[in-house]
Amino acid sequence: MIQLSETYRVECVDALSWFRVRAEETANPKTAASLHQALTSFVRFLDGRSLDFNGMDCRLLSGWMARLLYEGYTRKTALYYLKNLSSLYGKSVAEGIVPATDAFTQTRERLQRLPDLMFEAVPDGALLTKLRNLWHSAGKGSDRRQLGVDILMFAVLAGGLSFEEVINYKKDQSTGNDSALAGIVAKYSKPKNRYLFPLRQSERTPAQLGRELTALYKEALSSVGLKVSNPVEDTALELWSMAALGANLSPEVVAGCMRRLPRLNPIFAVCGRVDVAEEEKERILAFVSRSIADNPLQWHAMQFRPHVGFESVMARLKHCSEEVTVDQIYYPCREISRRIGNRIRYDKRPVINGLLYFRCRVSDIVPLFRNIGDLAWGYRAGGREGRPYAVITDYEISRLQTAIGVFAPETELMPVGTIHLDKGDKLEVLGGIFCGKGARFDSETTVKQGADSGKTVYRLLLPDGNGFEWEVNIDPRMVRRVSDNRYQELLDNLEA
């Protein structure tokens, strides 16, 4: 284990903080800019994880190189970034903070040894979208085209089946409850058929069947601007693995899910491989399948990096709006009013500083954090490295908004006017600082000043337990009408 000096423990929180300081101290502006560029890329790859010097090993560095290759960086650029990070680490060695490591050299040599042939194909950043378009085109065109699309999509969604596995797939072989796969099985299962797909297996040699699948794959993929892989037998495996990376699974986890790796993919040649339990593999297969066949709008959460504000993130999102689509954001804030001289100023203060909820499709998450990863990082399922980003259900978002009493502008849990209220109607407050209180409806009014100007609110009368009532303004979505008995229970609780 590397032992850090007491001086380091006082002055630096982690290795990244130390690297930033040393990059800023670099006298040559061009060199400093290069160091910052490499460090920014490395921080984005860490995705919110802290790092001490003990963690600077081959597995981490190889994972970074693999992610850069997936993002479309050339091998030369990836090696240049690695060299700059190595330079920063070397400064810590020179100052006696940590001993030297050969992790940088091993990672560099591993990447340099890969044949040039592996780098001829450039990853397609729109792969998920193209596969989704191909999936939704099934059932269109000639019978031959439909067969090709169905076979290819089945091979991809099943985790990347080989030619031999597709040709010999039995109609009763499919297990699990993936609805996309089940639909294809149901379409091609015939009582007298032995194999799932009608490729005239008994009449053709393996070579002839291979040529037939190649032709079917080429025809299907060309309709969405994709090509077969090299070698062609790896096509479904290559597509599945790249779709999994597009859904933001780490290369190590994706590699751990595959029985074999694509033969000419540099990403999986340079990265490590982690053991993935069978149950976890099934969940990942289902996740990738949904990303292609469904790709629904879902809520996720991000955390701003230190010293990053809401306005900076919004400006970056606007800048990359042509590449990334975020359907909705939710940054819960409370209005704070303060008097400055003879005027009252209204400001917004976040309920949880730097925590932003956003709603988008799986296919948009990778390009999103590729653009804003230096400003924010995303929460992952179970907090585990390399797993998908955590999904927050609509129900959980609704509960959160109701509990804190701050709603996203687009949210209409109970639109104004849905329930007619008369003066004196008994209500229960569902969220915010008055949650669980009983109140009587007084009137409906419109906010005339402040950040919520123009917003409709309910004016309620809340008893304080001493026989007095006082007025409060509450969002209409935070109340519900209750019976006399329930209202009395709320008053009894207040007195207790």
XYZ file of C-alpha atoms in Angstrom:
496
model
C 0.000 0.000 0.000
C 1.193 3.510 -0.804
C 1.604 5.607 2.324
C 0.844 9.313 1.891
C 2.653 11.958 3.868
C 0.899 13.985 6.553
C 1.497 17.083 4.438
C -0.508 15.572 1.598
C -3.375 14.585 3.889
C -3.691 18.171 5.085
C -3.315 19.915 1.751
C -5.164 17.617 -0.672
C -8.451 15.780 -0.480
C -7.569 13.201 -3.153
C -5.350 12.587 -6.142
C -7.574 14.639 -8.440
C -7.241 17.704 -6.225
C -3.476 17.300 -6.244
C -3.418 16.922 -10.042
C -5.488 20.090 -10.499
C -3.098 22.088 -8.334
C -0.042 20.864 -10.231
C -1.668 21.507 -13.614
C -2.494 25.076 -12.575
C 1.103 25.605 -11.412
C 2.514 24.650 -14.830
C 4.261 27.708 -16.232
C 3.919 26.972 -19.941
C 0.326 27.894 -20.967
C 0.207 25.346 -23.789
C 1.419 22.530 -21.543
C -0.973 23.584 -18.787
C -3.883 23.505 -21.241
C -2.916 19.991 -22.391
C -2.703 18.769 -18.804
C -6.104 20.266 -18.002
C -7.613 18.681 -21.131
C -6.410 15.208 -20.146
C -7.442 15.692 -16.518
C -10.925 16.877 -17.510
C -11.364 13.744 -19.620
C -10.172 11.551 -16.740
C -12.528 13.242 -14.252
C -15.440 12.759 -16.633
C -14.551 9.071 -16.908
C -14.507 8.692 -13.103
C -18.103 9.983 -13.092
C -18.169 11.290 -9.533
C -15.833 8.744 -7.966
C -13.092 10.057 -5.708
C -9.574 8.765 -6.228
C -6.519 8.335 -4.051
C -3.099 7.470 -5.418
C -3.542 3.805 -4.507
C -6.293 3.557 -7.111
C -4.052 4.526 -10.039
C -3.671 1.025 -11.481
C -3.802 -0.728 -14.866
C -7.490 -1.596 -14.548
C -8.490 2.023 -14.031
C -6.258 3.400 -16.780
C -7.290 0.707 -19.262
C -10.946 1.461 -18.559
C -10.285 5.123 -19.304
C -8.553 4.284 -22.590
C -11.451 2.010 -23.569
C -13.989 4.739 -22.878
C -12.001 7.237 -24.971
C -11.914 4.801 -27.896
C -15.670 4.286 -27.607
C -16.205 8.049 -27.679
C -14.418 8.184 -31.027
C -10.957 9.394 -29.942
C -8.074 8.049 -32.016
C -5.425 5.824 -30.490
C -2.932 8.671 -30.868
C -5.119 11.073 -28.876
C -5.835 8.482 -26.182
C -2.104 7.855 -25.763
C -1.466 11.613 -25.611
C -4.003 11.976 -22.779
C -2.409 9.032 -20.982
C 1.016 10.644 -21.339
C -0.234 13.914 -19.813
C -1.855 12.185 -16.844
C 1.353 10.197 -16.379
C 3.234 13.490 -16.295
C 1.015 14.743 -13.462
C 1.483 11.509 -11.558
C 5.224 11.771 -12.139
C 5.245 15.095 -10.291
C 3.887 13.334 -7.194
C 6.657 10.754 -7.494
C 9.295 13.495 -7.837
C 8.022 15.151 -4.662
C 8.234 11.913 -2.722
C 4.513 11.612 -2.121
C 4.108 8.198 -3.765
C 6.445 5.581 -5.255
C 6.733 5.102 -9.000
C 4.255 2.818 -10.804
C 4.450 0.925 -14.079
C 0.655 1.111 -14.609
C 1.007 3.897 -17.176
C 3.706 2.033 -19.101
C 1.762 -1.231 -19.128
C -1.411 0.494 -20.325
C 0.458 2.399 -23.028
C 2.204 -0.729 -24.317
C -1.048 -2.686 -24.306
C -2.706 -0.058 -26.473
C 0.301 0.315 -28.769
C 0.514 -3.452 -29.414
C -2.977 -3.624 -30.910
C -2.921 -4.066 -34.734
C -3.877 -1.098 -36.902
C -6.692 -3.195 -38.383
C -8.594 -2.811 -35.114
C -8.841 0.949 -35.534
C -10.256 1.046 -39.051
C -13.880 1.143 -37.877
C -14.949 4.236 -35.911
C -17.693 3.769 -33.262
C -21.049 5.158 -34.375
C -22.429 7.510 -31.722
C -25.920 7.112 -33.195
C -25.889 3.305 -33.047
C -28.664 2.990 -30.462
C -30.921 5.279 -32.467
C -30.235 3.361 -35.676
C -30.908 0.007 -34.024
C -34.119 1.381 -32.585
C -35.151 2.573 -36.045
C -34.353 -0.871 -37.420
C -36.425 -2.505 -34.693
C -39.421 -0.330 -35.456
C -39.071 -1.024 -39.188
C -39.696 -4.753 -38.633
C -42.802 -5.861 -40.496
C -42.175 -3.446 -43.360
C -40.949 -4.277 -46.840
C -40.641 -7.659 -48.522
C -40.892 -10.979 -46.691
C -37.144 -11.422 -47.127
C -36.358 -8.043 -45.595
C -38.679 -8.737 -42.649
C -36.944 -12.053 -42.056
C -33.514 -10.415 -42.129
C -34.510 -7.674 -39.680
C -36.150 -10.161 -37.312
C -33.189 -12.555 -37.312
C -30.648 -9.780 -36.823
C -32.596 -8.074 -34.037
C -33.168 -11.417 -32.299
C -29.443 -12.186 -32.455
C -28.591 -8.741 -31.069
C -31.205 -8.639 -28.274
C -30.240 -12.147 -27.173
C -26.740 -10.875 -26.396
C -24.986 -11.243 -29.738
C -25.621 -14.724 -31.144
C -23.141 -16.226 -33.598
C -24.139 -17.480 -37.052
C -24.073 -21.061 -35.776
C -26.296 -20.191 -32.805
C -28.837 -18.430 -35.026
C -28.935 -21.241 -37.589
C -29.389 -23.969 -34.954
C -31.741 -22.043 -32.646
C -34.712 -24.267 -31.720
C -38.219 -22.849 -31.558
C -38.631 -23.947 -27.896
C -35.135 -22.913 -26.829
C -35.953 -19.335 -25.726
C -36.416 -18.778 -22.003
C -36.981 -15.683 -19.902
C -39.645 -13.023 -20.117
C -38.152 -10.485 -22.544
C -41.219 -9.312 -24.464
C -39.198 -8.250 -27.525
C -37.615 -11.677 -27.930
C -40.884 -13.425 -27.096
C -42.640 -11.535 -29.882
C -40.133 -12.762 -32.474
C -40.332 -16.332 -31.156
C -44.125 -16.263 -31.350
C -43.966 -14.965 -34.935
C -41.721 -17.768 -36.232
C -42.681 -20.759 -34.090
C -44.507 -23.228 -36.331
C -45.808 -26.643 -35.209
C -43.836 -28.637 -37.793
C -40.624 -26.577 -37.641
C -37.597 -27.818 -35.752
C -35.660 -24.569 -35.970
C -36.973 -21.124 -35.094
C -35.959 -19.330 -38.287
C -36.876 -20.697 -41.747
C -33.448 -20.773 -43.385
C -33.877 -24.194 -45.077
C -31.289 -25.635 -42.751
C -31.767 -29.211 -43.991
C -31.166 -28.217 -47.619
C -28.068 -26.038 -47.235
C -24.481 -26.523 -46.188
C -23.042 -24.461 -43.292
C -21.172 -22.312 -45.825
C -24.351 -21.610 -47.796
C -26.233 -20.729 -44.599
C -23.423 -18.396 -43.606
C -23.606 -16.588 -46.961
C -27.399 -16.331 -46.621
C -27.154 -14.761 -43.159
C -24.475 -12.367 -44.385
C -26.738 -11.211 -47.203
C -29.744 -10.864 -44.880
C -27.691 -8.851 -42.361
C -26.282 -6.544 -45.042
C -29.726 -5.808 -46.456
C -31.199 -5.100 -43.023
C -28.350 -2.904 -41.785
C -27.986 -0.892 -44.989
C -31.524 0.451 -44.495
C -30.373 2.359 -41.386
C -26.859 3.254 -42.507
C -24.972 0.455 -40.739
C -22.572 -2.203 -42.020
C -21.705 -5.745 -41.045
C -18.670 -6.233 -38.835
C -15.270 -7.628 -39.634
C -15.438 -10.611 -39.396
C -19.090 -10.750 -40.414
C -19.862 -13.553 -37.924
C -19.247 -11.029 -35.106
C -21.920 -8.617 -36.345
C -24.612 -9.323 -33.742
C -22.056 -9.522 -30.929
C -20.434 -6.271 -32.031
C -23.795 -4.518 -32.248
C -24.915 -5.757 -28.828
C -21.655 -4.797 -27.118
C -21.614 -1.318 -28.639
C -25.287 -0.824 -27.804
C -24.498 -1.801 -24.205
C -21.711 0.799 -24.139
C -24.160 3.274 -25.656
C -26.478 2.580 -22.726
C -23.511 3.613 -20.542
C -22.437 0.279 -19.146
C -18.693 0.144 -18.539
C -16.515 -1.803 -21.021
C -15.386 -4.144 -18.215
C -18.971 -5.044 -17.302
C -19.971 -5.485 -20.952
C -16.962 -7.744 -21.504
C -17.962 -9.758 -18.441
C -21.407 -10.399 -19.951
C -20.104 -11.858 -23.224
C -19.078 -15.490 -23.703
C -16.497 -14.281 -26.207
C -15.295 -10.854 -27.288
C -15.570 -9.256 -30.754
C -12.310 -10.167 -32.432
C -11.373 -6.787 -33.911
C -12.778 -4.347 -31.392
C -9.966 -2.374 -29.698
C -12.208 -1.299 -26.818
C -12.487 -4.816 -25.445
C -8.910 -5.650 -26.372
C -7.567 -2.892 -24.120
C -9.986 -3.003 -21.190
C -10.173 -5.505 -18.367
C -13.021 -7.861 -17.602
C -15.034 -8.280 -14.416
C -16.980 -11.341 -13.323
C -20.714 -10.788 -13.706
C -23.127 -13.156 -11.959
C -25.698 -14.915 -14.151
C -28.591 -13.087 -12.500
C -26.871 -9.767 -13.141
C -26.230 -10.746 -16.768
C -29.936 -11.384 -17.265
C -30.763 -7.949 -15.867
C -28.185 -6.325 -18.146
C -29.482 -8.195 -21.205
C -33.007 -7.017 -20.382
C -31.754 -3.455 -19.844
C -29.997 -3.342 -23.232
C -33.020 -4.918 -24.900
C -35.297 -2.212 -23.477
C -32.823 0.455 -24.566
C -33.206 -0.728 -28.164
C -36.785 -1.967 -28.381
C -38.398 0.486 -25.962
C -36.038 3.334 -24.966
C -38.626 5.095 -22.761
C -38.359 8.524 -21.207
C -37.132 8.029 -17.629
C -36.058 10.169 -14.699
C -32.442 10.135 -13.516
C -30.404 12.263 -11.127
C -27.111 14.113 -11.440
C -24.908 15.903 -8.929
C -23.046 19.077 -9.840
C -19.302 18.992 -9.307
C -17.741 21.360 -6.732
C -18.088 25.073 -7.558
C -20.517 24.366 -10.446
C -23.852 26.209 -10.454
C -27.244 25.543 -12.025
C -26.779 28.320 -14.596
C -23.536 26.757 -15.886
C -25.196 23.382 -16.409
C -28.190 24.958 -18.145
C -25.916 26.960 -20.448
C -24.039 23.808 -21.431
C -27.294 21.909 -22.045
C -28.463 24.709 -24.312
C -25.141 24.642 -26.158
C -25.428 20.893 -26.897
C -29.197 20.859 -27.499
C -28.787 19.751 -31.121
C -26.939 16.597 -30.029
C -28.719 15.865 -26.740
C -32.430 15.921 -25.963
C -33.458 16.339 -22.325
C -37.226 16.145 -22.082
C -37.578 17.709 -18.625
C -35.499 18.908 -15.680
C -36.426 19.314 -12.041
C -34.223 21.386 -9.740
C -36.334 21.922 -6.601
C -35.842 25.414 -5.164
C -37.610 27.481 -2.547
C -38.310 31.185 -2.932
C -36.408 33.372 -0.494
C -37.418 37.018 -0.063
C -35.236 39.696 1.515
C -35.458 43.432 1.853
C -32.793 45.584 0.208
C -33.432 49.213 1.100
C -37.038 49.938 0.180
C -37.323 46.992 -2.195
C -37.978 43.297 -1.655
C -35.798 40.926 -3.680
C -36.942 37.372 -4.461
C -34.332 34.644 -4.959
C -34.429 30.902 -5.492
C -32.500 28.627 -3.133
C -32.110 24.906 -4.007
C -33.649 22.429 -1.590
C -30.591 20.165 -2.057
C -27.682 22.077 -3.505
C -26.415 20.703 -6.795
C -28.921 17.819 -7.092
C -30.729 17.955 -10.441
C -33.314 15.489 -11.711
C -33.574 15.073 -15.476
C -35.836 13.079 -17.782
C -34.472 11.669 -21.027
C -34.093 8.468 -23.035
C -31.352 5.908 -22.434
C -29.878 6.700 -25.844
C -29.356 10.327 -24.796
C -27.489 9.706 -21.524
C -24.066 8.974 -23.005
C -23.995 12.061 -25.280
C -25.389 14.088 -22.358
C -22.511 13.306 -20.004
C -20.010 13.455 -22.845
C -20.976 17.130 -23.073
C -21.470 17.990 -19.382
C -19.355 15.357 -17.612
C -16.881 17.986 -16.455
C -19.750 19.832 -14.719
C -21.804 16.992 -13.217
C -21.898 13.238 -12.672
C -24.834 10.819 -12.628
C -26.072 8.471 -9.922
C -25.846 4.800 -10.894
C -27.975 1.807 -9.954
C -26.894 0.579 -6.538
C -24.083 3.139 -6.606
C -21.981 0.539 -8.412
C -19.303 1.476 -10.910
C -20.032 0.596 -14.517
C -23.735 -0.128 -13.994
C -26.613 1.724 -15.694
C -27.707 5.102 -14.401
C -30.303 4.774 -11.668
C -33.892 5.153 -12.835
C -36.296 7.168 -10.693
C -39.911 6.257 -11.340
C -42.579 8.843 -12.114
C -44.270 7.831 -8.869
C -41.117 8.544 -6.862
C -40.718 11.939 -8.527
C -44.363 12.753 -7.769
C -43.908 11.752 -4.126
C -40.754 13.849 -3.887
C -42.432 16.917 -5.379
C -45.420 16.577 -3.101
C -43.288 15.972 -0.004
C -41.139 19.068 -0.413
C -43.909 21.148 -1.966
C -41.904 22.201 -5.026
C -43.132 21.091 -8.442
C -41.538 21.060 -11.853
C -43.235 23.591 -14.173
C -44.564 20.798 -16.425
C -45.982 18.733 -13.566
C -49.733 18.660 -13.116
C -50.525 16.103 -10.441
C -53.899 17.788 -9.855
C -54.475 20.624 -12.320
C -56.267 23.712 -11.070
C -59.997 23.385 -11.592
C -60.037 19.568 -11.593
C -61.791 19.574 -8.208
C -64.211 22.385 -7.475
C -63.776 23.819 -3.968
C -66.172 26.051 -2.083
C -65.246 28.384 0.718
C -65.058 26.452 3.977
C -64.293 23.055 2.370
C -62.083 20.931 4.621
C -58.697 19.951 3.221
C -55.532 18.057 4.128
C -52.111 19.412 3.148
C -50.112 16.665 1.392
C -46.605 18.113 1.329
C -44.245 20.914 2.222
C -43.751 22.406 5.676
C -47.493 22.098 6.452
C -47.706 18.422 5.470
C -50.351 16.564 7.455
C -52.154 19.694 8.608
C -55.904 20.236 8.312
C -57.118 23.459 6.693
C -60.221 25.184 5.387
C -60.400 26.519 1.853
C -60.789 30.291 1.694
C -60.213 31.345 -1.910
C -58.214 30.916 -5.100
C -55.786 33.685 -5.962
C -52.971 34.549 -8.342
C -49.442 35.436 -7.217
C -48.709 38.983 -8.375
C -45.021 39.308 -7.551
C -41.876 37.310 -6.971
C -40.471 34.340 -8.872
C -43.894 32.619 -8.929
C -45.705 35.636 -10.380
C -48.774 34.550 -12.337
C -49.052 31.202 -10.557
C -52.406 30.157 -9.115
C -52.452 29.270 -5.407
C -55.071 28.355 -2.826
C -55.496 30.601 0.188
C -56.133 28.350 3.181
C -57.015 28.928 6.827
C -54.899 26.790 9.160
C -55.861 26.394 12.842
C -52.945 26.663 15.274
C -54.414 24.636 18.127
C -55.216 27.719 20.246
C -58.483 28.650 18.592
C -56.877 30.957 16.031
C -56.594 30.561 12.275
C -54.003 32.071 9.976
C -53.759 32.416 6.230
C -51.259 30.562 4.021
C -50.915 30.251 0.271
C -50.382 26.695 -1.020
C -49.974 25.094 -4.436
C -53.289 23.461 -5.496
C -51.485 20.165 -6.127
C -50.582 19.868 -2.451
C -54.054 19.546 -0.975
C -56.978 17.161 -1.089
C -60.516 17.470 0.161
C -61.301 15.284 3.202
C -64.343 14.233 5.197
C -65.417 15.920 8.417
C -64.134 12.929 10.413
C -60.693 13.041 8.772
C -60.487 16.789 9.311
C -61.269 16.323 12.986
C -58.515 13.681 13.239
C -56.046 16.192 11.861
C -57.143 18.797 14.410
C -56.905 16.258 17.243
C -53.352 15.391 16.164
C -52.501 19.079 16.185
C -53.740 19.513 19.774
C -51.954 16.360 20.885
